[in-house]
mmCIF file of C-alpha atoms in Angstrom:
data_model
loop_
_atom_site.group_PDB
_atom_site.id
_atom_site.type_symbol
_atom_site.label_atom_id
_atom_site.label_comp_id
_atom_site.label_asym_id
_atom_site.label_seq_id
_atom_site.Cartn_x
_atom_site.Cartn_y
_atom_site.Cartn_z
ATOM 1 C CA GLU A 1 4.219 29.320 24.705
ATOM 2 C CA PRO A 2 3.072 32.002 22.197
ATOM 3 C CA LEU A 3 1.474 29.465 19.822
ATOM 4 C CA GLU A 4 -0.484 27.835 22.650
ATOM 5 C CA LEU A 5 -1.679 31.269 23.802
ATOM 6 C CA VAL A 6 -2.905 32.058 20.291
ATOM 7 C CA GLU A 7 -4.763 28.716 20.207
ATOM 8 C CA GLU A 8 -6.426 29.425 23.544
ATOM 9 C CA LEU A 9 -7.469 32.936 22.491
ATOM 10 C CA GLY A 10 -8.847 31.633 19.205
ATOM 11 C CA ALA A 11 -10.772 28.875 20.952
ATOM 12 C CA PHE A 12 -12.492 31.465 23.168
ATOM 13 C CA PHE A 13 -14.561 32.619 20.180
ATOM 14 C CA VAL A 14 -15.496 29.141 18.895
ATOM 15 C CA PRO A 15 -18.985 27.809 19.762
ATOM 16 C CA ARG A 16 -18.748 24.843 22.158
ATOM 17 C CA SER A 17 -20.711 22.656 19.775
ATOM 18 C CA LEU A 18 -18.798 19.487 20.742
ATOM 19 C CA ALA A 19 -18.783 19.983 24.508
ATOM 20 C CA GLY A 20 -19.085 16.629 26.260
ATOM 21 C CA ARG A 21 -18.032 14.684 23.159
ATOM 22 C CA HIS A 22 -14.974 12.497 22.579
ATOM 23 C CA VAL A 23 -13.555 12.724 19.054
ATOM 24 C CA LEU A 24 -11.131 10.104 17.735
ATOM 25 C CA LEU A 25 -9.346 10.953 14.502
ATOM 26 C CA THR A 26 -6.480 9.798 12.317
ATOM 27 C CA ALA A 27 -4.026 12.118 10.577
ATOM 28 C CA GLY A 28 -0.948 12.138 8.384
ATOM 29 C CA PRO A 29 0.453 9.497 6.036
ATOM 30 C CA THR A 30 1.423 5.917 6.723
ATOM 31 C CA PHE A 31 4.751 4.272 5.877
ATOM 32 C CA GLU A 32 4.974 0.688 4.632
ATOM 33 C CA PRO A 33 8.563 -0.617 4.823
ATOM 34 C CA ILE A 34 10.285 -2.317 1.910
ATOM 35 C CA ASP A 35 13.473 -2.818 3.894
ATOM 36 C CA PRO A 36 14.945 -1.081 6.982
ATOM 37 C CA VAL A 37 15.672 2.158 5.075
ATOM 38 C CA ARG A 38 13.067 2.299 2.288
ATOM 39 C CA GLY A 39 9.324 2.263 2.175
ATOM 40 C CA ILE A 40 6.088 3.249 0.464
ATOM 41 C CA THR A 41 4.368 6.402 1.664
ATOM 42 C CA ASN A 42 2.459 9.389 0.264
ATOM 43 C CA LEU A 43 2.538 13.194 0.202
ATOM 44 C CA SER A 44 0.110 13.831 3.064
ATOM 45 C CA SER A 45 1.505 16.412 5.491
ATOM 46 C CA GLY A 46 -1.096 15.845 8.207
ATOM 47 C CA LYS A 47 -2.014 19.555 8.236
ATOM 48 C CA MET A 48 -5.734 19.017 7.612
ATOM 49 C CA GLY A 49 -6.003 16.383 10.328
ATOM 50 C CA PHE A 50 -4.161 18.538 12.837
ATOM 51 C CA ALA A 51 -6.355 21.527 11.964
ATOM 52 C CA ILE A 52 -9.450 19.402 12.593
ATOM 53 C CA ALA A 53 -8.030 18.203 15.919
ATOM 54 C CA ARG A 54 -7.523 21.842 16.981
ATOM 55 C CA ALA A 55 -11.009 22.782 15.827
ATOM 56 C CA CYS A 56 -12.597 19.884 17.730
ATOM 57 C CA ARG A 57 -10.692 20.848 20.866
ATOM 58 C CA ALA A 58 -11.725 24.477 20.480
ATOM 59 C CA ALA A 59 -15.343 23.311 20.136
ATOM 60 C CA GLY A 60 -15.093 21.660 23.555
ATOM 61 C CA ALA A 61 -14.389 18.043 22.618
ATOM 62 C CA ARG A 62 -11.990 15.624 24.214
ATOM 63 C CA VAL A 63 -9.696 14.679 21.314
ATOM 64 C CA THR A 64 -7.575 11.591 20.687
ATOM 65 C CA MET A 65 -5.573 11.471 17.477
ATOM 66 C CA VAL A 66 -3.699 8.555 15.933
ATOM 67 C CA VAL A 67 -0.917 10.007 13.813
ATOM 68 C CA GLY A 68 1.283 8.598 11.075
ATOM 69 C CA PRO A 69 4.847 9.851 10.457
ATOM 70 C CA THR A 70 4.830 13.660 10.697
ATOM 71 C CA THR A 71 6.817 16.337 12.511
ATOM 72 C CA LEU A 72 3.818 18.578 13.220
ATOM 73 C CA ALA A 73 3.459 19.753 16.816
ATOM 74 C CA THR A 74 0.707 18.189 18.914
ATOM 75 C CA PRO A 75 -2.261 20.553 19.372
ATOM 76 C CA ARG A 76 -2.716 21.785 22.924
ATOM 77 C CA GLY A 77 -4.880 19.508 25.063
ATOM 78 C CA VAL A 78 -4.966 16.688 22.506
ATOM 79 C CA ARG A 79 -3.951 13.100 23.260
ATOM 80 C CA ARG A 80 -1.606 11.864 20.518
ATOM 81 C CA LEU A 81 -0.725 8.275 19.615
ATOM 82 C CA ASP A 82 2.108 7.940 17.086
ATOM 83 C CA VAL A 83 2.196 5.027 14.645
ATOM 84 C CA ARG A 84 4.029 4.187 11.442
ATOM 85 C CA THR A 85 2.146 1.627 9.365
ATOM 86 C CA ALA A 86 -1.487 1.188 8.370
ATOM 87 C CA GLN A 87 -1.757 -1.943 10.508
ATOM 88 C CA GLN A 88 -0.422 -0.048 13.525
ATOM 89 C CA MET A 89 -2.913 2.756 12.882
ATOM 90 C CA HIS A 90 -5.765 0.238 12.672
ATOM 91 C CA ASP A 91 -4.695 -1.441 15.904
ATOM 92 C CA ALA A 92 -4.347 1.886 17.749
ATOM 93 C CA VAL A 93 -7.812 3.027 16.644
ATOM 94 C CA MET A 94 -9.375 -0.253 17.751
ATOM 95 C CA ALA A 95 -7.547 -0.087 21.079
ATOM 96 C CA VAL A 96 -9.103 3.319 21.784
ATOM 97 C CA LEU A 97 -12.561 2.047 20.834
ATOM 98 C CA ASP A 98 -12.126 -1.085 22.965
ATOM 99 C CA ALA A 99 -10.653 0.662 26.014
ATOM 100 C CA PRO A 100 -12.324 -0.216 29.342
ATOM 101 C CA ALA A 101 -15.210 2.075 30.221
ATOM 102 C CA GLY A 102 -13.438 3.549 33.227
ATOM 103 C CA GLU A 103 -10.297 4.406 31.281
ATOM 104 C CA ALA A 104 -11.761 7.060 28.976
ATOM 105 C CA PRO A 105 -15.151 8.039 27.556
ATOM 106 C CA ARG A 106 -16.042 6.113 24.417
ATOM 107 C CA PRO A 107 -15.568 8.131 21.230
ATOM 108 C CA ASP A 108 -18.749 9.731 19.918
ATOM 109 C CA VAL A 109 -17.154 10.669 16.593
ATOM 110 C CA PHE A 110 -14.500 9.045 14.407
ATOM 111 C CA ILE A 111 -12.907 11.190 11.680
ATOM 112 C CA ALA A 112 -10.643 9.250 9.314
ATOM 113 C CA VAL A 113 -8.449 12.015 7.882
ATOM 114 C CA ALA A 114 -5.197 10.052 7.461
ATOM 115 C CA ALA A 115 -3.986 9.057 3.998
ATOM 116 C CA VAL A 116 -3.644 5.343 4.686
ATOM 117 C CA ALA A 117 -1.836 2.947 2.352
ATOM 118 C CA ASP A 118 -4.169 0.389 0.788
ATOM 119 C CA TRP A 119 -1.322 -2.116 0.410
ATOM 120 C CA ARG A 120 1.770 -3.166 2.333
ATOM 121 C CA VAL A 121 4.840 -5.099 1.229
ATOM 122 C CA ALA A 122 4.262 -8.707 2.270
ATOM 123 C CA ASN A 123 7.876 -9.743 1.726
ATOM 124 C CA ALA A 124 9.652 -6.753 3.277
ATOM 125 C CA SER A 125 13.338 -7.452 3.812
ATOM 126 C CA GLU A 126 14.952 -7.335 7.253
ATOM 127 C CA ARG A 127 18.157 -6.186 5.566
ATOM 128 C CA LYS A 128 18.780 -3.344 3.144
ATOM 129 C CA LEU A 129 18.169 -4.438 -0.427
ATOM 130 C CA LYS A 130 21.349 -3.779 -2.390
ATOM 131 C CA LYS A 131 21.910 -3.400 -6.089
ATOM 132 C CA THR A 132 24.192 -6.147 -7.364
ATOM 133 C CA GLY A 133 25.498 -6.265 -10.911
ATOM 134 C CA GLY A 134 23.735 -8.803 -13.084
ATOM 135 C CA GLN A 135 20.960 -9.543 -10.575
ATOM 136 C CA ALA A 136 17.300 -9.009 -11.393
ATOM 137 C CA ALA A 137 15.416 -6.288 -9.557
ATOM 138 C CA PRO A 138 13.798 -7.526 -6.329
ATOM 139 C CA ARG A 139 10.201 -8.644 -6.743
ATOM 140 C CA LEU A 140 7.837 -7.106 -4.220
ATOM 141 C CA GLU A 141 4.718 -8.931 -3.101
ATOM 142 C CA PHE A 142 1.801 -6.994 -1.672
ATOM 143 C CA ALA A 143 -0.899 -7.701 0.895
ATOM 144 C CA GLN A 144 -3.996 -5.615 1.481
ATOM 145 C CA ASN A 145 -4.084 -3.445 4.589
ATOM 146 C CA PRO A 146 -7.140 -3.398 6.861
ATOM 147 C CA ASP A 147 -9.748 -0.786 5.953
ATOM 148 C CA ILE A 148 -9.797 1.309 9.114
ATOM 149 C CA LEU A 149 -12.851 3.426 8.320
ATOM 150 C CA ALA A 150 -14.993 0.510 7.154
ATOM 151 C CA SER A 151 -13.914 -1.561 10.165
ATOM 152 C CA VAL A 152 -15.041 1.169 12.562
ATOM 153 C CA ALA A 153 -18.289 1.814 10.681
ATOM 154 C CA ARG A 154 -19.213 -1.908 10.806
ATOM 155 C CA ARG A 155 -19.005 -2.100 14.590
ATOM 156 C CA ALA A 156 -22.240 -2.522 16.501
ATOM 157 C CA ASP A 157 -21.091 0.298 18.791
ATOM 158 C CA ALA A 158 -19.764 2.491 15.973
ATOM 159 C CA PRO A 159 -19.365 6.198 16.664
ATOM 160 C CA TYR A 160 -20.551 8.745 14.110
ATOM 161 C CA CYS A 161 -18.094 8.151 11.245
ATOM 162 C CA VAL A 162 -16.665 10.779 8.910
ATOM 163 C CA GLY A 163 -14.477 9.606 6.055
ATOM 164 C CA PHE A 164 -12.001 11.530 3.908
ATOM 165 C CA ALA A 165 -11.224 10.806 0.272
ATOM 166 C CA ALA A 166 -8.341 12.248 -1.732
ATOM 167 C CA GLU A 167 -9.277 11.847 -5.388
ATOM 168 C CA SER A 168 -7.578 12.763 -8.657
ATOM 169 C CA GLU A 169 -10.722 13.109 -10.816
ATOM 170 C CA ASP A 170 -14.542 12.833 -10.833
ATOM 171 C CA LEU A 171 -14.618 14.102 -7.262
ATOM 172 C CA GLU A 172 -18.361 14.011 -6.590
ATOM 173 C CA ALA A 173 -19.028 10.620 -8.196
ATOM 174 C CA ASN A 174 -16.044 8.961 -6.552
ATOM 175 C CA ALA A 175 -16.879 10.487 -3.166
ATOM 176 C CA ALA A 176 -20.482 9.289 -3.324
ATOM 177 C CA ALA A 177 -19.343 5.796 -4.290
ATOM 178 C CA LYS A 178 -16.821 5.698 -1.457
ATOM 179 C CA ARG A 179 -19.396 6.879 1.094
ATOM 180 C CA ALA A 180 -21.689 4.030 0.083
ATOM 181 C CA ALA A 181 -18.881 1.463 0.056
ATOM 182 C CA LYS A 182 -17.627 2.457 3.507
ATOM 183 C CA GLY A 183 -21.104 2.693 4.997
ATOM 184 C CA VAL A 184 -20.554 6.095 6.619
ATOM 185 C CA PRO A 185 -23.014 8.985 6.994
ATOM 186 C CA LEU A 186 -20.580 11.714 5.892
ATOM 187 C CA LEU A 187 -17.726 11.652 3.378
ATOM 188 C CA VAL A 188 -15.397 14.628 2.912
ATOM 189 C CA ALA A 189 -13.540 14.736 -0.394
ATOM 190 C CA ASN A 190 -10.826 16.805 -1.999
ATOM 191 C CA ILE A 191 -8.448 16.678 -4.938
ATOM 192 C CA GLY A 192 -5.364 15.118 -3.348
ATOM 193 C CA HIS A 193 -2.605 16.644 -5.453
ATOM 194 C CA ALA A 194 -4.151 20.103 -4.968
ATOM 195 C CA THR A 195 -3.979 19.969 -1.166
ATOM 196 C CA PHE A 196 -1.090 17.776 0.041
ATOM 197 C CA GLY A 197 1.401 19.963 1.887
ATOM 198 C CA ARG A 198 -0.547 23.184 1.350
ATOM 199 C CA ASP A 199 -2.024 25.446 4.012
ATOM 200 C CA ASP A 200 -5.315 25.838 2.149
ATOM 201 C CA ASN A 201 -7.867 23.419 0.774
ATOM 202 C CA GLU A 202 -11.415 23.101 -0.537
ATOM 203 C CA LEU A 203 -13.780 20.350 0.508
ATOM 204 C CA LEU A 204 -16.805 18.544 -0.857
ATOM 205 C CA LEU A 205 -19.199 17.165 1.766
ATOM 206 C CA VAL A 206 -21.304 14.191 0.649
ATOM 207 C CA ASP A 207 -24.131 12.715 2.722
ATOM 208 C CA GLU A 208 -27.482 11.011 2.133
ATOM 209 C CA HIS A 209 -29.023 14.300 0.985
ATOM 210 C CA GLY A 210 -26.444 15.105 -1.685
ATOM 211 C CA SER A 211 -23.349 17.271 -1.658
ATOM 212 C CA ARG A 212 -22.181 20.779 -0.838
ATOM 213 C CA ARG A 213 -18.860 22.519 -1.234
ATOM 214 C CA LEU A 214 -16.789 24.359 1.322
ATOM 215 C CA PRO A 215 -14.853 26.814 -0.894
ATOM 216 C CA ARG A 216 -11.076 27.120 -0.814
ATOM 217 C CA ALA A 217 -9.848 28.615 2.439
ATOM 218 C CA ASP A 218 -7.153 28.206 5.065
ATOM 219 C CA LYS A 219 -7.251 24.684 6.511
ATOM 220 C CA ALA A 220 -7.887 26.077 9.999
ATOM 221 C CA GLN A 221 -11.004 27.887 8.746
ATOM 222 C CA LEU A 222 -12.201 24.835 6.851
ATOM 223 C CA ALA A 223 -11.676 22.675 9.931
ATOM 224 C CA LEU A 224 -13.912 24.950 12.012
ATOM 225 C CA ALA A 225 -16.588 24.873 9.303
ATOM 226 C CA LEU A 226 -16.394 21.080 9.099
ATOM 227 C CA VAL A 227 -16.670 20.722 12.875
ATOM 228 C CA GLY A 228 -19.826 22.830 12.734
ATOM 229 C CA GLU A 229 -21.244 20.546 10.052
ATOM 230 C CA ILE A 230 -20.436 17.436 12.096
ATOM 231 C CA ALA A 231 -21.907 18.891 15.297
ATOM 232 C CA GLN A 232 -25.220 19.611 13.539
ATOM 233 C CA ARG A 233 -25.481 15.986 12.463
ATOM 234 C CA LEU A 234 -24.857 14.412 15.874
ATOM 235 C CA PRO A 235 -27.721 13.147 18.017
ATOM 236 C CA SER A 236 -28.347 15.133 21.175
ATOM 237 C CA LEU A 237 -26.480 14.091 24.293
ATOM 238 C CA ARG A 238 -28.665 12.269 26.781
ATOM 239 C CA GLY A 239 -28.678 13.793 30.213
#
């Protein structure tokens, strides 16, 4: 296929900085059902996550991605696991981390790019909720979803964890606070409404030493730059 050929040619010029590594990442939105035809979701297109998956693959990594509802094509050579809800995404991530040793190499890196719902509808209806004259609007009850990034970071065998934060204001302060709360070494932040669905983005990288910006560029270019940043932070592979 022409697109796959372009990917392969592009990958030829990318440093193999993740050779021998296994990268697990999440991408896209999640969907929390209200009833069989309605639900709560967000504007994430998944483009940034898919660009990072391609960049990791080009850098020589084995890549597994857990993907919420999106129609984006699977990057060449990437293992894709499709899910719908935040709970399903959590369970799929944990299943990869807990896979038997002989099944696949353990992930060295976890990149939580997906825009995951914090809450789900606890009293979702099995039937379509219909508007009936004179009746009060249905009352939705919410339950908190598992925190995927924090759950991975807390593990005794945790891979190197990279979190993403889509903020609406006070980007640097909120990103630093989220990095500390999640207990991760690297937090990547952006202004959510300025990136969802677009082909470009700008990123703020926050770690223990402070922050630095990756200026606005095509998401594919930013993904390659981010992969380079992650590779520099990883401990050397033991022979």
